[in-house]
Tab-separated table of C-alpha atoms and ligand atoms in Angstrom:
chain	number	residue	atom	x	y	z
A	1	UNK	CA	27.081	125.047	137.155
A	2	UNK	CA	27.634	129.004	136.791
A	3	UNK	CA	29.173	130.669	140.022
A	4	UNK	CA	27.865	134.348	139.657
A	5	UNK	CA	30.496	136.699	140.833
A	6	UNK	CA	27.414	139.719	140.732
A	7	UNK	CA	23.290	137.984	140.643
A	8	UNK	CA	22.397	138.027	136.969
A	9	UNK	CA	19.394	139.579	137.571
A	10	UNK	CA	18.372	143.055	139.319
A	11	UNK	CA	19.188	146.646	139.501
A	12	UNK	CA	22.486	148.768	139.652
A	13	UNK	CA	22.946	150.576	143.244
A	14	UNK	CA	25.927	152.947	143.406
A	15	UNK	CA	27.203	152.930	146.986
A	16	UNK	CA	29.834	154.787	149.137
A	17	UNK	CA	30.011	152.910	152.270
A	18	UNK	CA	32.941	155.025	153.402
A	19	UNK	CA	32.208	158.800	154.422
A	20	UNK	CA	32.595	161.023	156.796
A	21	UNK	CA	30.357	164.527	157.510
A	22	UNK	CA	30.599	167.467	160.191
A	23	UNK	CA	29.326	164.772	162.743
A	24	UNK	CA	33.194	163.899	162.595
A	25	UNK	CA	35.674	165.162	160.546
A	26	UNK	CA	33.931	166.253	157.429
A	27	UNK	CA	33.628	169.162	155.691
A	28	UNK	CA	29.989	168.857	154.319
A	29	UNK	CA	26.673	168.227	156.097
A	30	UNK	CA	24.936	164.797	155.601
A	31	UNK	CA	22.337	167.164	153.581
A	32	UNK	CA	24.771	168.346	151.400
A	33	UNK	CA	26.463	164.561	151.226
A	34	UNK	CA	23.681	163.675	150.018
A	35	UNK	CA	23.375	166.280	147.272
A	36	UNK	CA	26.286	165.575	146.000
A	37	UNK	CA	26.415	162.231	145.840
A	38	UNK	CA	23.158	162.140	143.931
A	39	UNK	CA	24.016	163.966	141.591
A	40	UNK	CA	27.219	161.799	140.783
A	41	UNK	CA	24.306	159.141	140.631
A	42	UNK	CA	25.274	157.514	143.328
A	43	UNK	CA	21.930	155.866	145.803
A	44	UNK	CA	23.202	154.767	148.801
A	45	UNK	CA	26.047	156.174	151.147
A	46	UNK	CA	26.557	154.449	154.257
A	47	UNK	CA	27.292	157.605	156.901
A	48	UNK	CA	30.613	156.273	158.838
A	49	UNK	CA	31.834	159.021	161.340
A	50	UNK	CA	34.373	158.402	163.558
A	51	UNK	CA	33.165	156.553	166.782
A	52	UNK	CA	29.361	157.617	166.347
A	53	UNK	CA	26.861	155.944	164.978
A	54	UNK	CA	23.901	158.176	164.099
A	55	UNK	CA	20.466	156.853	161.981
A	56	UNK	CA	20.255	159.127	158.699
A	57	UNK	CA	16.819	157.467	157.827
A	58	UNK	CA	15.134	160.957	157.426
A	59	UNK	CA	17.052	161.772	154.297
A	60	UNK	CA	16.097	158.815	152.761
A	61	UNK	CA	13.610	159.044	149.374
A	62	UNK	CA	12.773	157.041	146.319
A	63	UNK	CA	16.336	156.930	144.864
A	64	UNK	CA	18.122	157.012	148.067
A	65	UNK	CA	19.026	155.081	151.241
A	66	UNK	CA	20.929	156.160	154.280
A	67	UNK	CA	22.993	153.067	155.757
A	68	UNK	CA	23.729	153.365	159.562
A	69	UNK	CA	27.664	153.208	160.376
A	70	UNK	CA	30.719	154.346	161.793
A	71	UNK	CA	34.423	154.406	161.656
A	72	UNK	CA	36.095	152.935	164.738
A	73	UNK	CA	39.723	153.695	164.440
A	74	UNK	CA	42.732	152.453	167.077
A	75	UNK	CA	45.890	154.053	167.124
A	76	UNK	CA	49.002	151.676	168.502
A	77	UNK	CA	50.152	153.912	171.329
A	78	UNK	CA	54.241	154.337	170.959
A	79	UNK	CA	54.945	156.963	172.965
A	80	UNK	CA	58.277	157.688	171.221
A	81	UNK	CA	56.356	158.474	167.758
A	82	UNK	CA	54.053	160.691	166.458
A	83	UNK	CA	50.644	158.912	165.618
A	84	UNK	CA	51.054	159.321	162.203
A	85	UNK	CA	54.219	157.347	162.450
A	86	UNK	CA	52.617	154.091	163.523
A	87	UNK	CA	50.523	151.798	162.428
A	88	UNK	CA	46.419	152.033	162.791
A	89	UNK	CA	43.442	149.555	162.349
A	90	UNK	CA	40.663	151.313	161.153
A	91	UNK	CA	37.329	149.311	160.732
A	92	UNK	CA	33.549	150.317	159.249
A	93	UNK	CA	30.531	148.525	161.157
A	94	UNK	CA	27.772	149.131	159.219
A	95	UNK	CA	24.479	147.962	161.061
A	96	UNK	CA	21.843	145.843	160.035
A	97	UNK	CA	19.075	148.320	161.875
A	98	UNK	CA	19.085	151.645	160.350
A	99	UNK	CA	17.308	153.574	163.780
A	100	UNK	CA	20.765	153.007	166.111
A	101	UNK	CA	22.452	156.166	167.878
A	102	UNK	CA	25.268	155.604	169.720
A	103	UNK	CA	28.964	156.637	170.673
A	104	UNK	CA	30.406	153.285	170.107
A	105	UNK	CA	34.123	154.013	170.768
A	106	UNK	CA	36.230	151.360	172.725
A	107	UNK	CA	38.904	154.392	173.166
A	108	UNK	CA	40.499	155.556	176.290
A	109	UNK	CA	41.115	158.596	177.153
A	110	UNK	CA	45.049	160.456	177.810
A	111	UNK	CA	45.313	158.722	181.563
A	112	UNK	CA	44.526	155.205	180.577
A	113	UNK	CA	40.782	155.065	181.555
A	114	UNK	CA	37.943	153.503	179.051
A	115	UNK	CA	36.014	156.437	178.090
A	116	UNK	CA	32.659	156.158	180.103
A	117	UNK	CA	30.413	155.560	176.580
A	118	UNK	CA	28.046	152.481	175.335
A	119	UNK	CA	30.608	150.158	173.360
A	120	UNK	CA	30.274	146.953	171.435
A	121	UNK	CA	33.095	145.895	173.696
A	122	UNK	CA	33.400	145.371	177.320
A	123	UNK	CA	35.538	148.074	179.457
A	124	UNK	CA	38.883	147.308	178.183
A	125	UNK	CA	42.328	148.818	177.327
A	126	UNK	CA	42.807	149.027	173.585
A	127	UNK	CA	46.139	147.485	172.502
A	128	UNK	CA	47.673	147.198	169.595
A	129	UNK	CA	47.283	143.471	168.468
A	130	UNK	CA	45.609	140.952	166.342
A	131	UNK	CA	44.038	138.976	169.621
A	132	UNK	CA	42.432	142.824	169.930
A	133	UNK	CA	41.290	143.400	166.928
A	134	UNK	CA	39.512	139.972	166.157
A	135	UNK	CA	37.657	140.825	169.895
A	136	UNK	CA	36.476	144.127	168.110
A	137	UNK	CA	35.533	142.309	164.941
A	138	UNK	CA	33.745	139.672	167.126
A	139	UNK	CA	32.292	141.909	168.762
A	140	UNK	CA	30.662	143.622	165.649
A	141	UNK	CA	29.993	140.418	163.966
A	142	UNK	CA	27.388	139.375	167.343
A	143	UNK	CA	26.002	142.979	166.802
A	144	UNK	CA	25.300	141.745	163.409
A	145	UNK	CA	27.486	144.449	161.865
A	146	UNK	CA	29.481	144.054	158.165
A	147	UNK	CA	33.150	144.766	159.499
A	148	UNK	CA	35.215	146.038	156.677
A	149	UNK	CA	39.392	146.555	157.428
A	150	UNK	CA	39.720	150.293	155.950
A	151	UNK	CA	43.157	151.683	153.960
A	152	UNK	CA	45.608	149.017	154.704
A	153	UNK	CA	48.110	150.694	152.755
A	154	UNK	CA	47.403	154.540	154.985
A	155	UNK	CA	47.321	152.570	157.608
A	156	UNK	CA	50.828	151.086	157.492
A	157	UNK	CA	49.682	147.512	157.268
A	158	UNK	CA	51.837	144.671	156.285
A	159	UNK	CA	50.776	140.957	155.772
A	160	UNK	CA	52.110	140.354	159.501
A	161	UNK	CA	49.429	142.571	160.652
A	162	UNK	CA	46.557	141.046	158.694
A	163	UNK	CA	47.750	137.890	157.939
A	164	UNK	CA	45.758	136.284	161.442
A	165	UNK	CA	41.977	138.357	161.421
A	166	UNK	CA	39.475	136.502	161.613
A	167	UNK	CA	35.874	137.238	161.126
A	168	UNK	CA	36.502	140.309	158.427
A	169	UNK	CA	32.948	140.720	156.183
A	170	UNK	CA	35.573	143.437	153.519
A	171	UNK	CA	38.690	145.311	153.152
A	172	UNK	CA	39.186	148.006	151.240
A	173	UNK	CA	40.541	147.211	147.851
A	174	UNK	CA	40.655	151.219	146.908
A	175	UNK	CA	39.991	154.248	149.233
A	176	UNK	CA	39.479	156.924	146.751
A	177	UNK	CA	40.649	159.850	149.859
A	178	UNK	CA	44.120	158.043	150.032
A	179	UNK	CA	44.020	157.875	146.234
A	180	UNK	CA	43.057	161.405	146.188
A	181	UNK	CA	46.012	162.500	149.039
A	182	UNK	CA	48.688	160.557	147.287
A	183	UNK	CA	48.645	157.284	148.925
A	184	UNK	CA	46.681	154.804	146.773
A	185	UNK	CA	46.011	151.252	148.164
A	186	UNK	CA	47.512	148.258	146.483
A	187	UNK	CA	44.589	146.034	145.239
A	188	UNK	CA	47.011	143.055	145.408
A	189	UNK	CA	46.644	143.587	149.336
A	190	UNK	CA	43.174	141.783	148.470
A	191	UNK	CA	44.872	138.600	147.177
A	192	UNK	CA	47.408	138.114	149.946
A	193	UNK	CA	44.137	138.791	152.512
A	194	UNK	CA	42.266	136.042	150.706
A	195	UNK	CA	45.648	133.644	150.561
A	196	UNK	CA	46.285	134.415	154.140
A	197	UNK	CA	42.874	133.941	156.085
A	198	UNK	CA	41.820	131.434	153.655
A	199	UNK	CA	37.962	132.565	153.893
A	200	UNK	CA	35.388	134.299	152.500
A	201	UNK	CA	36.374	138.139	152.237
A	202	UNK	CA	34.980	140.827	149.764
A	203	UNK	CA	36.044	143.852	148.701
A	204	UNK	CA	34.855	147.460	148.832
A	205	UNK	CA	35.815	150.816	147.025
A	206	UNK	CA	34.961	153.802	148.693
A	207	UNK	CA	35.535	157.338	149.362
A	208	UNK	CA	35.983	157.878	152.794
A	209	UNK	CA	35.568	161.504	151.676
A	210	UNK	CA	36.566	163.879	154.708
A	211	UNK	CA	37.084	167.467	151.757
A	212	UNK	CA	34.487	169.599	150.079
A	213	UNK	CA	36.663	170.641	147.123
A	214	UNK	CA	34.869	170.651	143.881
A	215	UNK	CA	34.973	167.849	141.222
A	216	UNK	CA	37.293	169.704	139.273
A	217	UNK	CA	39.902	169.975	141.924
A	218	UNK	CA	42.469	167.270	141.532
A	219	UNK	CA	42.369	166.287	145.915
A	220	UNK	CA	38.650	165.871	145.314
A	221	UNK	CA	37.132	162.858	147.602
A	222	UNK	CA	33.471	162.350	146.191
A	223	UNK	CA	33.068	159.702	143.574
A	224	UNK	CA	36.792	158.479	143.552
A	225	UNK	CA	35.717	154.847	144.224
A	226	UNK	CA	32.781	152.913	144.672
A	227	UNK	CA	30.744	149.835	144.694
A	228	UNK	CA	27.610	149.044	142.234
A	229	UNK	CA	24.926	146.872	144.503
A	230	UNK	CA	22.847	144.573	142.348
A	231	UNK	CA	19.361	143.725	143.953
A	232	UNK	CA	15.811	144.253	143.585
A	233	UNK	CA	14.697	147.480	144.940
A	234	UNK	CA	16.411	150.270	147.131
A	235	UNK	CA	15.239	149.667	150.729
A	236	UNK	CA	17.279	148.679	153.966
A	237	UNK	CA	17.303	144.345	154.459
A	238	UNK	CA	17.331	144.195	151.155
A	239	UNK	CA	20.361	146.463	150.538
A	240	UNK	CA	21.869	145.468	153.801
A	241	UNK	CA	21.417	141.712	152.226
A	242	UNK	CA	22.515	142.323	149.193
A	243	UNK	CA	25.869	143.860	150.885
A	244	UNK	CA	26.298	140.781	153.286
A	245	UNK	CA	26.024	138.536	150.027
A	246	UNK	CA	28.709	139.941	148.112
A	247	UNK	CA	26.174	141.236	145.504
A	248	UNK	CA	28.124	143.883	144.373
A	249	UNK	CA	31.376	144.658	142.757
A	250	UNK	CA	34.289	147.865	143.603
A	251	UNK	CA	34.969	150.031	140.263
A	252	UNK	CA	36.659	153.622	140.108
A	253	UNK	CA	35.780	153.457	136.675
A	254	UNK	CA	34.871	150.243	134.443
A	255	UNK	CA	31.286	148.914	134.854
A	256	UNK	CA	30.976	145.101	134.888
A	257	UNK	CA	27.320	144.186	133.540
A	258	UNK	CA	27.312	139.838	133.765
A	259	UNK	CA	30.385	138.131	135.048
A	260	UNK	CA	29.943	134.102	136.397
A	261	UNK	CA	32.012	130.752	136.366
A	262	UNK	CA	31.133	127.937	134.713
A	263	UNK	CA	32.750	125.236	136.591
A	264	UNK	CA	31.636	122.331	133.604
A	265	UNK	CA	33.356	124.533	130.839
A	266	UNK	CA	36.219	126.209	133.361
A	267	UNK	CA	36.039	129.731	132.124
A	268	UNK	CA	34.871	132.783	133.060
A	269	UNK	CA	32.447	134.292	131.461
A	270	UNK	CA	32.329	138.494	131.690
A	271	UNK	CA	30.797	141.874	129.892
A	272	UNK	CA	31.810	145.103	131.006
A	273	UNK	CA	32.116	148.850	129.850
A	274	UNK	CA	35.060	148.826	126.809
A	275	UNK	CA	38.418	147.112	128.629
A	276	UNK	CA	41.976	146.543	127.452
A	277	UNK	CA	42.324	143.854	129.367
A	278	UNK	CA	40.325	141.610	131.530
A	279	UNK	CA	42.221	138.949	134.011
A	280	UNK	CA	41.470	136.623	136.439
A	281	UNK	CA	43.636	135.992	139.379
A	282	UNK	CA	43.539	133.265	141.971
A	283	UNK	CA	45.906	132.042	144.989
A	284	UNK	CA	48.466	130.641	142.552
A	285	UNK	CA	50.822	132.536	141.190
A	286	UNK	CA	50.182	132.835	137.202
A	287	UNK	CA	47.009	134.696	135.898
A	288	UNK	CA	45.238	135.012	132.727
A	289	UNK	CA	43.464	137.392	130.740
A	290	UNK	CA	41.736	138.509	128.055
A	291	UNK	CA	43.048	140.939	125.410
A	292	UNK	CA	42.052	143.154	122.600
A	293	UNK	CA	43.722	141.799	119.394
A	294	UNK	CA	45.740	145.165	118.851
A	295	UNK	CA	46.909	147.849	121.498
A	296	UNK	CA	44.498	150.873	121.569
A	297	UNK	CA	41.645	148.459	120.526
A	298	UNK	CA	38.834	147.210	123.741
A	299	UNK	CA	36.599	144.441	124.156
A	300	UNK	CA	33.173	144.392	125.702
A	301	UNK	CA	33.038	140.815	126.270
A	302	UNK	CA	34.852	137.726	126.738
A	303	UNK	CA	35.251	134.067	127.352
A	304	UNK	CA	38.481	133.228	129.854
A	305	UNK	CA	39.326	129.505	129.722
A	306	UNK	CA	41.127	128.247	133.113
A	307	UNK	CA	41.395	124.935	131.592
A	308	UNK	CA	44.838	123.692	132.696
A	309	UNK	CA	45.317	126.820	134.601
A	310	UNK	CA	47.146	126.639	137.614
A	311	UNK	CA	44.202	127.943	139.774
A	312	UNK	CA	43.724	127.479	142.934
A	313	UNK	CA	41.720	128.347	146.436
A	314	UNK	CA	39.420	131.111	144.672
A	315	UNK	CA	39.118	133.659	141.395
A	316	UNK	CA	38.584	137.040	140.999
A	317	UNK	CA	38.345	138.557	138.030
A	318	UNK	CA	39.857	142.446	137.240
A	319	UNK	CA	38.441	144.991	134.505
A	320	UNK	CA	41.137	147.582	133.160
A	321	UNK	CA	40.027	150.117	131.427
A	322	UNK	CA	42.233	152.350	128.894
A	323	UNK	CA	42.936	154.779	131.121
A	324	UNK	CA	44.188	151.932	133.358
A	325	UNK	CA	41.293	152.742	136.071
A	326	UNK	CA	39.796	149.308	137.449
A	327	UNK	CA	37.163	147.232	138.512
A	328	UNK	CA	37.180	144.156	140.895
A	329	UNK	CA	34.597	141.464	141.215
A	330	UNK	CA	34.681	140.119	144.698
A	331	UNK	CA	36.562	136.336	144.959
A	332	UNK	CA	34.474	133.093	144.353
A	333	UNK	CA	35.974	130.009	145.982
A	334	UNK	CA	35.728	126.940	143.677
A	335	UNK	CA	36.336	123.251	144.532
B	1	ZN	ZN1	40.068	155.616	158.572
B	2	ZN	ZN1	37.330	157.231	157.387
């Protein structure tokens, strides 16, 4: 039987479901996010500000769809250190209804007290723990919101830290802003994520673009990361659907066009934009890969026998291009 790591069938959707506009943080407009993002052919940006969820619908058009979202971000209060010194759990809800408008912040304010806003949560003081954090993710799992954990690696997260969530629909495998301000995640993070909770967890690129700087500017945010959505047409369920699936893949620069397991033959079959090596990694320790015959050469296809492989738990399979940019189908658990 073939495990499809992307649906064979359908249409290409570049995403960002990580950005931020001047109802935050941002430097540019949702307008002018827009306009931009279109023209790096991109079709659906999921609008995350910090702690407000706001419906976007009226930009949407033919070739482009407006996910509702936001950022909720927790700071662990040590009152000894500057914020930027501790650690942070930053998580995108992105809601199945595109026509919500809400502050959604579980913050409180400088004396202690809840802020006095609509939350997913009850009234509660926000710690710093995982018993807090899967509440928050529970809570946006009964809203029916994806929950994605964003930059592990800005945020100063070690395996301690995420070893115990529960509930997680993503993390972020590459956050092109970090990437773009010196501090690029680690998309190993992914495989000790998958080896600790033991479930079902995908994995996003995104931009979580806060600058305006042009494209030629080397601290650029827009386009650093993405993922490409493969479904049917361009409207909300079915994009929303598509996302909840795992119907996509996270690139910030290869293009994977057909990539499944077949379980009877135990290999992975893949074609993608010209690699120099492809390689499949599961729980256990060894991987394997794919290779052009001589350095400087690529490959467009190939065949990856895990026959008396030491796999285990799940597989994911990793596109390098020459310039050592990557892509990363989400994990497939096999039997
Ligand atoms: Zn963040
Ligand atoms: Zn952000």
């Amino acid at each position: 039987m073939k495990k499809y790591f992307i649906p064979p069938t359908g249409n290409f959707y570049k995403a960002n479901l990580h950005c931020h506009t001047t109802c935050s943080d941002g430097a540019m407009t949702p307008e002018q996010v827009k306009e931009r993002y279109m023209s790096l052919g991109y079709s659906v940006i999921a609008y995350s500000d910090h702690n407000v969820m706001i419906d976007h619908s009226d930009l949407n058009e033919e070739n482009f769809l407006a996910l509702t979202a936001y950022e909720v971000d927790l700071i662990s209060r040590d009152a000894h250190r500057e914020w930027f010194a501790n650690k942070l759990f930053h998580l995108n809800m992105i809601s199945p209804k595109p026509n919500e408008n809400r502050v959604v912040s579980p913050q409180i304010n400088e004396r202690g007290e809840h802020r006095d806003v609509p939350s997913i949560l009850p009234p509660m003081r926000y710690v710093y723990n995982t018993n807090f954090i899967n509440k928050l993710i529970e809570a946006g799992n009964s809203a029916g919101y994806l929950v994605t954990l964003n930059h592990p690696t800005w945020s100063n997260l070690d395996y301690n830290d995420y070893k115990d969530l529960k509930g997680l629909w993503a993390m972020e495998i590459n956050n092109g802003g970090c990437y773009a301000e010196g501090r690029p995640d680690d998309p190993n993070v992914y495989t000790l994520m998958l080896r600790a909770m033991g479930t079902k967890l995908f994995a996003v690129g995104t931009d979580d673009n806060h600058n305006n700087l042009p494209q030629e500017h080397p601290e650029h945010h827009c386009g650093q990361a993405w993922i490409n959505i493969r479904a049917e047409k361009l409207d909300y369920d079915t994009i929303f659907n598509a996302l909840k699936n795992g119907d996509f893949y996270s690139s910030d620069g290869p293009e994977i066009f057909d990539c499944y397991y077949d379980d009877e033959g135990k290999a992975v079959h893949i074609k993608c934009s010209p690699a120099q090596r492809i390689y499949v990694t599961s729980s256990s320790i060894s991987a394997t890969l794919a290779t052009p015959q001589k350095l400087g050469e690529t490959i467009t296809e190939a065949v990856i026998s895990l026959e008396n492989r030491p796999i285990a738990d799940f597989i994911r399979v990793t596109v390098e291009d020459t310039t050592r940019h990557l892509a990363h189908t989400n994990a497939i658990w096999i039997d």
